[in-house]
Amino acid sequence: MTDDPASDLTPIERRDLRRLAAFMVPASADYGVPGADDAMIFGDIVRSLGRDAGDVRATLALLREAAGGDFADLDEAQAETAAMALLGREGPAIEALGRAVLQCYYRDDRVMRALGLEPRSPFPKGHALDPGDWSLLDAVRGRPRMWRDVDGGTA
Amino acid sequence: MAVDAHPGTARPSDAIVDVLIIGAGASGAAVAWSLADTRMKILCLEQGDWIRPTDFPSNGRDWEARRYADFDISPNRRARDTDYPVNDDNSLMKIANFNGVGGGTVLYTAHYPRMHPSDFRVRSLDGVADDWPIDYWTLEPYFAENDRMTGVAGLAGDPAYPPHQPTLPAVPLGRTGTLYARAANKLGWHWWPSDIAVATSEVDGRAKCINLGHCTPGCAQGAKASVDITYWPAALRAGVELRTRCRVREITTDDRGMASGVVYYDANGVERFQPAEMVILAANGIGTPRLLLNSASTRFPNGLANSSGLVGRNLMLHPWPIVSGYVADELDGGRAPITSLWSKQFYETDASRDFVRGYTLQFGRGTGPATEAITSAASGRLPWGRDHHRVYRGLLNHRVAIGVACEDLPEAHNRVTLDPVLKDSHGIPAPRIDYTLSDNTRRMMEHGIASAEEILTAAGAKNLSASRTVLNSPGHLLGTARMGTDPARSVVNEWGRCHDVKNLFIVDGSIWVTSGGVNPTSTIQALALYIADRIKQRLATLFD
Ligand SMILES: Cc1cc2nc3c(=O)[nH]c(=O)nc-3n(C[C@H](O)[C@H](O)[C@H](O)COP(=O)(O)OP(=O)(O)OC[C@H]3O[C@@H](n4cnc5c(N)ncnc54)[C@H](O)[C@@H]3O)c2cc1C
């Protein structure tokens, strides 16, 4: 979906969401991945809020409440505490926030490559699937009938 | 389209047709194709669109995100203008469907089992619910015909399943299937390649499956047998007319109490009248009772064909807990059709258990990268913050998940009614769902969850979880206009004709008497073909 509800987010909401995204999925040199606040990923997140825009805005309001003021003004430790308190909550709005961030993070080319995945759509190349070990079925073949024969089907 | 004045109204009226089918989904397509050889004038009205191969999510990088958007399984979240809302707040099981040419098969997972012979004899064998007025063996030739039209992958010789000959080779086991097979063998349990409506080799010009991922959000390759690419092209070639974006509001009746046609909104939102000699409802287990209830009139004050009071009642939705875990080995992830194996170990009633009837275990593969992250974060398995990346790498492509397909029995209080407030975009009252789980179903679910945990443990899985409250919504909508010989206890007779309105037929999942522990589409379509055949055999005396 390329819904564009970006205009729904105020500049303050965008700024808060970006800082929050960095706590949700931080950049990692060890794993060779950007954070969810990376400019390209974050741009994708904001553009793709779609059906979750309302819930994401609601969580940002909760974040401001948890921060006891402006989230952007908190130092790193305070901001992390506020972010984690918010993310520790349960419910559909927090799930929507997670979905909004993760659906974009886990389609970024750099993230895909770091996971050893090809950055592409499934179609048209598809995927290969091992045939598997069909000899395993020998243990089941030839067992006595298990289904109940009624109405004389095989009589 | 001819436009005549319909007496008494200002709305335009179309030329009369012999057969009017409402709904272009699984059953509507099958009945249209079968009736086409009568050379009658057949028209199908469908509220949704054709979906083109290029529309499907797997064409794009946002393929996983679109499963939560325009290809979401819930009509309420998907909210296309062709969808109607459903108030399912008072149901643990949420409603899943698709409204368009192909109906639910556009989104279905294409798991394609038949009901078992015992499923038609629930009262005689197990003393619960009711027997069907027909039996498995009557339907058998229609199952076979439907398999040929659909293209079904599988393997003959399953000792837990009535004899049949799948038309295509089974879906490969893959790494995930091999893992399940070993675990089942360790326990001595039954397992077998599932019947799946996926072209594992080319069939009737349809290209073979190239493993685009789960089949559920539609197949860009056209390998999944949704009826828009199986029955519909054949029906259209045979002369059936299909009009999309036409939403039926109500079925009208004449002064003899016979169906005279339907009032519908066309693609431009214009209200029209379509007269018909006979009407066939194929709008599914929610859409059909909704239409019948919306067609109440002075002659039929409780809704059309509802003298029994059973329209909308006995809704069955197949409670479907998913039990998942993670193994050390890297598996297939979400890179192929989600299911390829079943176990019928617990399918038939066993007097030693504390419930009657049974369930199928469906062995599933993992998911794609975004879905793994989204679902794991939501369940608390995947943390936010510094440890996110480490934990995630132990989840992606390590997931195993078993669906427990439970049979729910018919209960009158599980029902579809008209919501007093909610309406669709044309102002037509929307359906409301009231549904609870019976004690028998709960006991069956617990047994199924325990069995799934046992086999996952045998497979070496850890970090097991099962959901008892947010159940998977399989999109199986059954039982709300059931079949029977007694007009006081059923809505349609044993060949799909409404007891109360002799030129009104129902062919979709609403006519089911009981639900079996299997996905329903194969049986829904076999029933539709059977009803079409009965109609053809009786053409001269059809309305007597
Ligand atoms: C996500 C998902 C996964 C599924 N997986 C499986 C599976 O693996 N195996 C399986 O067997 N089944 C599966 N199903 C169920 C399967 O899709 C249904 O059993 C099947 O499609 C039902 O057939 P039907 O003919 O009763 O109705 P449908 O196929 O639902 O068709 C009804 C049609 O009627 C139309 N309609 C309704 N009301 C009106 C109106 N007023 N005017 C005009 N048109 C109307 C609708 O738009 C729709 O196209 C799944 C369903 C979903 C949603």
Short mmCIF file of C-alpha atoms in Angstrom, two decimals, chain B residues 131-295:
data_model
loop_
_atom_site.label_atom_id
_atom_site.label_comp_id
_atom_site.label_asym_id
_atom_site.label_seq_id
_atom_site.Cartn_x
_atom_site.Cartn_y
_atom_site.Cartn_z
CA ASP B 131 -27.43 -36.22 10.01
CA TRP B 132 -27.24 -34.64 6.58
CA PRO B 133 -30.04 -35.52 4.17
CA ILE B 134 -27.40 -36.71 1.70
CA ASP B 135 -24.30 -38.82 2.12
CA TYR B 136 -20.66 -38.78 1.08
CA TRP B 137 -21.11 -41.39 -1.63
CA THR B 138 -23.84 -39.40 -3.34
CA LEU B 139 -21.41 -36.50 -3.50
CA GLU B 140 -18.38 -38.59 -4.49
CA PRO B 141 -18.74 -38.14 -8.28
CA TYR B 142 -19.09 -34.38 -7.74
CA PHE B 143 -15.98 -34.30 -5.57
CA ALA B 144 -14.12 -36.01 -8.39
CA GLU B 145 -15.51 -33.64 -11.03
CA ASN B 146 -14.65 -30.67 -8.86
CA ASP B 147 -11.10 -31.97 -8.38
CA ARG B 148 -10.72 -32.19 -12.18
CA MET B 149 -11.97 -28.62 -12.68
CA THR B 150 -9.80 -27.31 -9.86
CA GLY B 151 -6.56 -29.27 -10.12
CA VAL B 152 -5.77 -30.83 -6.77
CA ALA B 153 -2.30 -31.81 -5.59
CA GLY B 154 -2.05 -34.76 -3.23
CA LEU B 155 -1.34 -38.46 -2.97
CA ALA B 156 -3.71 -41.43 -3.14
CA GLY B 157 -3.59 -44.16 -0.51
CA ASP B 158 -4.13 -42.20 2.72
CA PRO B 159 -5.40 -44.75 5.27
CA ALA B 160 -7.27 -42.02 7.17
CA TYR B 161 -9.18 -40.63 4.19
CA PRO B 162 -11.75 -42.09 1.81
CA PRO B 163 -10.19 -43.38 -1.42
CA HIS B 164 -9.68 -40.73 -4.07
CA GLN B 165 -7.22 -39.85 -6.80
CA PRO B 166 -5.70 -36.38 -6.58
CA THR B 167 -5.12 -35.00 -10.06
CA LEU B 168 -1.63 -33.53 -9.47
CA PRO B 169 1.56 -34.53 -7.62
CA ALA B 170 1.81 -33.61 -3.93
CA VAL B 171 3.43 -30.36 -2.83
CA PRO B 172 7.09 -31.09 -1.92
CA LEU B 173 7.74 -31.80 1.74
CA GLY B 174 10.51 -29.25 2.02
CA ARG B 175 12.60 -29.07 5.15
CA THR B 176 9.63 -28.21 7.32
CA GLY B 177 7.54 -31.14 6.09
CA THR B 178 10.42 -33.53 6.61
CA LEU B 179 10.77 -32.33 10.20
CA TYR B 180 7.06 -32.90 10.91
CA ALA B 181 7.12 -36.31 9.21
CA ARG B 182 10.00 -37.48 11.38
CA ALA B 183 8.24 -36.23 14.52
CA ALA B 184 4.96 -37.93 13.59
CA ASN B 185 6.78 -41.19 12.88
CA LYS B 186 8.51 -40.95 16.24
CA LEU B 187 5.08 -40.81 17.90
CA GLY B 188 3.59 -43.39 15.55
CA TRP B 189 0.95 -40.86 14.44
CA HIS B 190 -0.79 -40.62 11.14
CA TRP B 191 0.39 -37.99 8.64
CA TRP B 192 -0.07 -37.64 4.90
CA PRO B 193 0.43 -35.06 2.15
CA SER B 194 -2.64 -32.82 2.17
CA ASP B 195 -4.94 -32.28 -0.77
CA ILE B 196 -4.08 -28.77 -1.90
CA ALA B 197 -5.66 -26.81 -4.76
CA VAL B 198 -2.30 -25.73 -6.16
CA ALA B 199 -0.93 -26.57 -9.61
CA THR B 200 2.19 -28.56 -8.78
CA SER B 201 2.50 -29.15 -12.50
CA GLU B 202 0.94 -27.20 -15.36
CA VAL B 203 -2.80 -27.74 -15.58
CA ASP B 204 -5.24 -26.43 -18.19
CA GLY B 205 -2.87 -23.65 -19.20
CA ARG B 206 -2.24 -22.60 -15.61
CA ALA B 207 1.44 -22.32 -14.82
CA LYS B 208 2.89 -24.45 -12.04
CA CYS B 209 3.58 -23.25 -8.52
CA ILE B 210 6.94 -21.52 -8.09
CA ASN B 211 6.65 -21.06 -4.31
CA LEU B 212 5.79 -17.40 -4.00
CA GLY B 213 5.06 -17.91 -0.31
CA HIS B 214 1.83 -18.52 1.50
CA CYS B 215 -1.11 -18.84 -0.87
CA THR B 216 -3.41 -16.81 1.35
CA PRO B 217 -2.97 -13.31 -0.11
CA GLY B 218 -3.62 -14.54 -3.65
CA CYS B 219 -1.37 -16.02 -6.30
CA ALA B 220 0.34 -13.81 -8.89
CA GLN B 221 1.47 -16.93 -10.74
CA GLY B 222 -2.06 -18.28 -11.11
CA ALA B 223 -1.00 -21.62 -9.65
CA LYS B 224 -3.53 -21.47 -6.82
CA ALA B 225 -6.94 -22.64 -7.97
CA SER B 226 -9.15 -19.71 -7.12
CA VAL B 227 -12.40 -19.95 -9.08
CA ASP B 228 -11.77 -16.75 -11.04
CA ILE B 229 -9.18 -18.74 -12.98
CA THR B 230 -10.76 -22.21 -12.88
CA TYR B 231 -14.54 -22.27 -13.19
CA TRP B 232 -15.21 -18.71 -14.29
CA PRO B 233 -13.30 -18.68 -17.59
CA ALA B 234 -15.08 -21.93 -18.53
CA ALA B 235 -18.48 -20.60 -17.48
CA LEU B 236 -18.01 -17.34 -19.39
CA ARG B 237 -16.93 -19.23 -22.52
CA ALA B 238 -20.12 -21.27 -22.18
CA GLY B 239 -22.22 -18.10 -22.25
CA VAL B 240 -22.80 -17.17 -18.61
CA GLU B 241 -22.87 -13.41 -17.97
CA LEU B 242 -21.05 -12.06 -14.92
CA ARG B 243 -21.62 -8.47 -13.81
CA THR B 244 -19.22 -7.09 -11.23
CA ARG B 245 -19.72 -4.25 -8.78
CA CYS B 246 -23.39 -5.15 -8.53
CA ARG B 247 -24.50 -5.41 -4.93
CA VAL B 248 -27.83 -7.10 -4.31
CA ARG B 249 -29.96 -5.44 -1.66
CA GLU B 250 -32.92 -7.79 -1.55
CA ILE B 251 -34.70 -10.61 -3.28
CA THR B 252 -38.21 -9.66 -4.36
CA THR B 253 -41.22 -11.96 -4.46
CA ASP B 254 -44.44 -11.91 -6.46
CA ASP B 255 -47.99 -12.41 -5.26
CA ARG B 256 -47.58 -16.20 -5.47
CA GLY B 257 -44.69 -16.02 -3.04
CA MET B 258 -42.16 -16.92 -5.73
CA ALA B 259 -38.89 -15.06 -6.17
CA SER B 260 -39.32 -12.52 -8.96
CA GLY B 261 -35.83 -11.07 -9.07
CA VAL B 262 -33.55 -8.82 -7.10
CA VAL B 263 -33.04 -5.16 -6.36
CA TYR B 264 -29.36 -4.26 -6.70
CA TYR B 265 -27.00 -1.32 -6.97
CA ASP B 266 -24.96 -1.28 -10.15
CA ALA B 267 -21.35 -0.12 -10.59
CA ASN B 268 -22.55 3.50 -10.77
CA GLY B 269 -24.57 3.17 -7.59
CA VAL B 270 -27.85 3.16 -9.51
CA GLU B 271 -30.59 1.06 -7.93
CA ARG B 272 -31.95 -1.41 -10.50
CA PHE B 273 -34.34 -4.33 -10.70
CA GLN B 274 -33.20 -7.60 -12.23
CA PRO B 275 -36.09 -9.98 -12.93
CA ALA B 276 -35.41 -13.71 -12.97
CA GLU B 277 -37.27 -17.01 -13.35
CA MET B 278 -35.15 -18.49 -10.61
CA VAL B 279 -32.64 -17.16 -8.09
CA ILE B 280 -29.61 -19.01 -6.70
CA LEU B 281 -27.92 -17.66 -3.60
CA ALA B 282 -24.15 -18.17 -3.45
CA ALA B 283 -23.25 -15.28 -1.17
CA ASN B 284 -21.69 -17.44 1.63
CA GLY B 285 -22.69 -18.30 5.18
CA ILE B 286 -22.85 -14.65 6.21
CA GLY B 287 -23.93 -12.93 2.97
CA THR B 288 -26.79 -15.33 2.30
CA PRO B 289 -28.62 -15.03 5.65
CA ARG B 290 -27.98 -11.29 5.51
CA LEU B 291 -29.75 -11.09 2.15
CA LEU B 292 -32.62 -13.33 3.22
CA LEU B 293 -33.17 -11.27 6.36
CA ASN B 294 -32.93 -8.06 4.34
CA SER B 295 -35.62 -9.45 2.02
#
